[in-house]
Amino acid sequence: MENSIINKEEAKTISADQLKKLQDFNIFMDKAKLSLGELSIQYEFQKADILRQIAMQQQNFSDLEKAIKDEHGDIRVNLETGKIIKQSKK
């Protein structure tokens, strides 16, 4: 589609209904982009918080695992019953 210069005498306008629809679409797109940006930022904050919580829990798990090994030696624990299972020597 080629752009051409329109003389003032040739200038026409679209209908008020068409203009309103174009304006409404433009407003919708602006709001949608803004919402998407806000959602993306919120997602990144939640992701960072969850990753921080995972790191904290991994550290807590490591500390607990070390305490159990210090107390009971190299063992495994049945997570359903809490029973100690001795590691087999290979």
PDB file of C-alpha atoms in Angstrom:
ATOM      1  CA  MET A   1       0.000   0.000   0.000  1.00  0.00           C
ATOM      2  CA  GLU A   2       1.516   3.280  -1.065  1.00  0.00           C
ATOM      3  CA  ASN A   3       1.201   6.425   1.029  1.00  0.00           C
ATOM      4  CA  SER A   4       0.235   9.510  -0.870  1.00  0.00           C
ATOM      5  CA  ILE A   5      -0.147  13.114   0.116  1.00  0.00           C
ATOM      6  CA  ILE A   6      -3.737  14.288   0.267  1.00  0.00           C
ATOM      7  CA  ASN A   7      -4.644  17.847  -0.625  1.00  0.00           C
ATOM      8  CA  LYS A   8      -6.747  19.780   1.843  1.00  0.00           C
ATOM      9  CA  GLU A   9      -9.571  19.725  -0.682  1.00  0.00           C
ATOM     10  CA  GLU A  10      -9.372  15.898  -0.850  1.00  0.00           C
ATOM     11  CA  ALA A  11      -9.135  15.366   2.915  1.00  0.00           C
ATOM     12  CA  LYS A  12     -11.878  13.174   4.259  1.00  0.00           C
ATOM     13  CA  THR A  13     -12.561  11.704   7.643  1.00  0.00           C
ATOM     14  CA  ILE A  14     -13.733   8.317   8.759  1.00  0.00           C
ATOM     15  CA  SER A  15     -17.112   7.970  10.389  1.00  0.00           C
ATOM     16  CA  ALA A  16     -17.533   8.810  14.067  1.00  0.00           C
ATOM     17  CA  ASP A  17     -18.334   5.123  14.732  1.00  0.00           C
ATOM     18  CA  GLN A  18     -15.143   3.965  13.009  1.00  0.00           C
ATOM     19  CA  LEU A  19     -13.087   6.554  14.882  1.00  0.00           C
ATOM     20  CA  LYS A  20     -14.611   5.454  18.202  1.00  0.00           C
ATOM     21  CA  LYS A  21     -13.822   1.796  17.423  1.00  0.00           C
ATOM     22  CA  LEU A  22     -10.215   2.671  16.543  1.00  0.00           C
ATOM     23  CA  GLN A  23      -9.845   4.733  19.714  1.00  0.00           C
ATOM     24  CA  ASP A  24     -11.392   1.964  21.845  1.00  0.00           C
ATOM     25  CA  PHE A  25      -9.045  -0.592  20.295  1.00  0.00           C
ATOM     26  CA  ASN A  26      -6.054   1.671  20.960  1.00  0.00           C
ATOM     27  CA  ILE A  27      -7.122   2.185  24.592  1.00  0.00           C
ATOM     28  CA  PHE A  28      -7.610  -1.575  25.005  1.00  0.00           C
ATOM     29  CA  MET A  29      -4.153  -2.332  23.581  1.00  0.00           C
ATOM     30  CA  ASP A  30      -2.491   0.252  25.831  1.00  0.00           C
ATOM     31  CA  LYS A  31      -4.223  -1.184  28.915  1.00  0.00           C
ATOM     32  CA  ALA A  32      -3.433  -4.765  27.866  1.00  0.00           C
ATOM     33  CA  LYS A  33       0.255  -3.950  27.408  1.00  0.00           C
ATOM     34  CA  LEU A  34       0.367  -2.206  30.771  1.00  0.00           C
ATOM     35  CA  SER A  35      -1.376  -5.140  32.477  1.00  0.00           C
ATOM     36  CA  LEU A  36       0.980  -7.592  30.821  1.00  0.00           C
ATOM     37  CA  GLY A  37       3.977  -5.605  32.033  1.00  0.00           C
ATOM     38  CA  GLU A  38       2.611  -5.461  35.572  1.00  0.00           C
ATOM     39  CA  LEU A  39       1.883  -9.182  35.495  1.00  0.00           C
ATOM     40  CA  SER A  40       5.400  -9.899  34.284  1.00  0.00           C
ATOM     41  CA  ILE A  41       6.912  -7.845  37.107  1.00  0.00           C
ATOM     42  CA  GLN A  42       4.632  -9.509  39.671  1.00  0.00           C
ATOM     43  CA  TYR A  43       5.605 -12.947  38.292  1.00  0.00           C
ATOM     44  CA  GLU A  44       9.311 -12.149  38.613  1.00  0.00           C
ATOM     45  CA  PHE A  45       8.877 -10.993  42.226  1.00  0.00           C
ATOM     46  CA  GLN A  46       6.908 -14.145  43.107  1.00  0.00           C
ATOM     47  CA  LYS A  47       9.462 -16.306  41.320  1.00  0.00           C
ATOM     48  CA  ALA A  48      12.332 -14.665  43.219  1.00  0.00           C
ATOM     49  CA  ASP A  49      10.463 -15.136  46.517  1.00  0.00           C
ATOM     50  CA  ILE A  50       9.818 -18.819  45.809  1.00  0.00           C
ATOM     51  CA  LEU A  51      13.456 -19.370  44.815  1.00  0.00           C
ATOM     52  CA  ARG A  52      14.545 -17.679  48.058  1.00  0.00           C
ATOM     53  CA  GLN A  53      12.216 -19.942  50.051  1.00  0.00           C
ATOM     54  CA  ILE A  54      13.546 -23.027  48.255  1.00  0.00           C
ATOM     55  CA  ALA A  55      17.136 -22.024  49.029  1.00  0.00           C
ATOM     56  CA  MET A  56      16.210 -21.489  52.681  1.00  0.00           C
ATOM     57  CA  GLN A  57      14.493 -24.883  52.896  1.00  0.00           C
ATOM     58  CA  GLN A  58      17.436 -26.595  51.191  1.00  0.00           C
ATOM     59  CA  GLN A  59      19.732 -25.089  53.819  1.00  0.00           C
ATOM     60  CA  ASN A  60      17.369 -26.185  56.604  1.00  0.00           C
ATOM     61  CA  PHE A  61      17.256 -29.686  55.105  1.00  0.00           C
ATOM     62  CA  SER A  62      21.063 -29.839  54.887  1.00  0.00           C
ATOM     63  CA  ASP A  63      21.372 -28.716  58.513  1.00  0.00           C
ATOM     64  CA  LEU A  64      18.854 -31.347  59.650  1.00  0.00           C
ATOM     65  CA  GLU A  65      20.495 -34.043  57.540  1.00  0.00           C
ATOM     66  CA  LYS A  66      23.886 -33.229  59.084  1.00  0.00           C
ATOM     67  CA  ALA A  67      22.434 -33.302  62.617  1.00  0.00           C
ATOM     68  CA  ILE A  68      20.820 -36.692  61.969  1.00  0.00           C
ATOM     69  CA  LYS A  69      24.056 -38.111  60.520  1.00  0.00           C
ATOM     70  CA  ASP A  70      26.045 -36.733  63.472  1.00  0.00           C
ATOM     71  CA  GLU A  71      23.653 -38.473  65.839  1.00  0.00           C
ATOM     72  CA  HIS A  72      22.992 -41.739  63.972  1.00  0.00           C
ATOM     73  CA  GLY A  73      25.804 -42.120  61.441  1.00  0.00           C
ATOM     74  CA  ASP A  74      25.420 -42.804  57.742  1.00  0.00           C
ATOM     75  CA  ILE A  75      21.795 -43.905  57.578  1.00  0.00           C
ATOM     76  CA  ARG A  76      18.671 -43.556  55.519  1.00  0.00           C
ATOM     77  CA  VAL A  77      15.293 -42.676  56.975  1.00  0.00           C
ATOM     78  CA  ASN A  78      11.937 -43.997  55.830  1.00  0.00           C
ATOM     79  CA  LEU A  79      10.071 -40.714  55.319  1.00  0.00           C
ATOM     80  CA  GLU A  80       6.690 -42.354  55.923  1.00  0.00           C
ATOM     81  CA  THR A  81       7.517 -44.059  59.229  1.00  0.00           C
ATOM     82  CA  GLY A  82      10.657 -42.332  60.492  1.00  0.00           C
ATOM     83  CA  LYS A  83      12.394 -45.688  60.875  1.00  0.00           C
ATOM     84  CA  ILE A  84      16.144 -45.734  60.454  1.00  0.00           C
ATOM     85  CA  ILE A  85      17.518 -47.898  57.680  1.00  0.00           C
ATOM     86  CA  LYS A  86      21.220 -48.689  57.896  1.00  0.00           C
ATOM     87  CA  GLN A  87      23.171 -48.014  54.747  1.00  0.00           C
ATOM     88  CA  SER A  88      24.533 -51.182  53.246  1.00  0.00           C
ATOM     89  CA  LYS A  89      28.325 -51.247  52.969  1.00  0.00           C
ATOM     90  CA  LYS A  90      29.515 -51.709  49.422  1.00  0.00           C
TER      91      LYS A  90
END
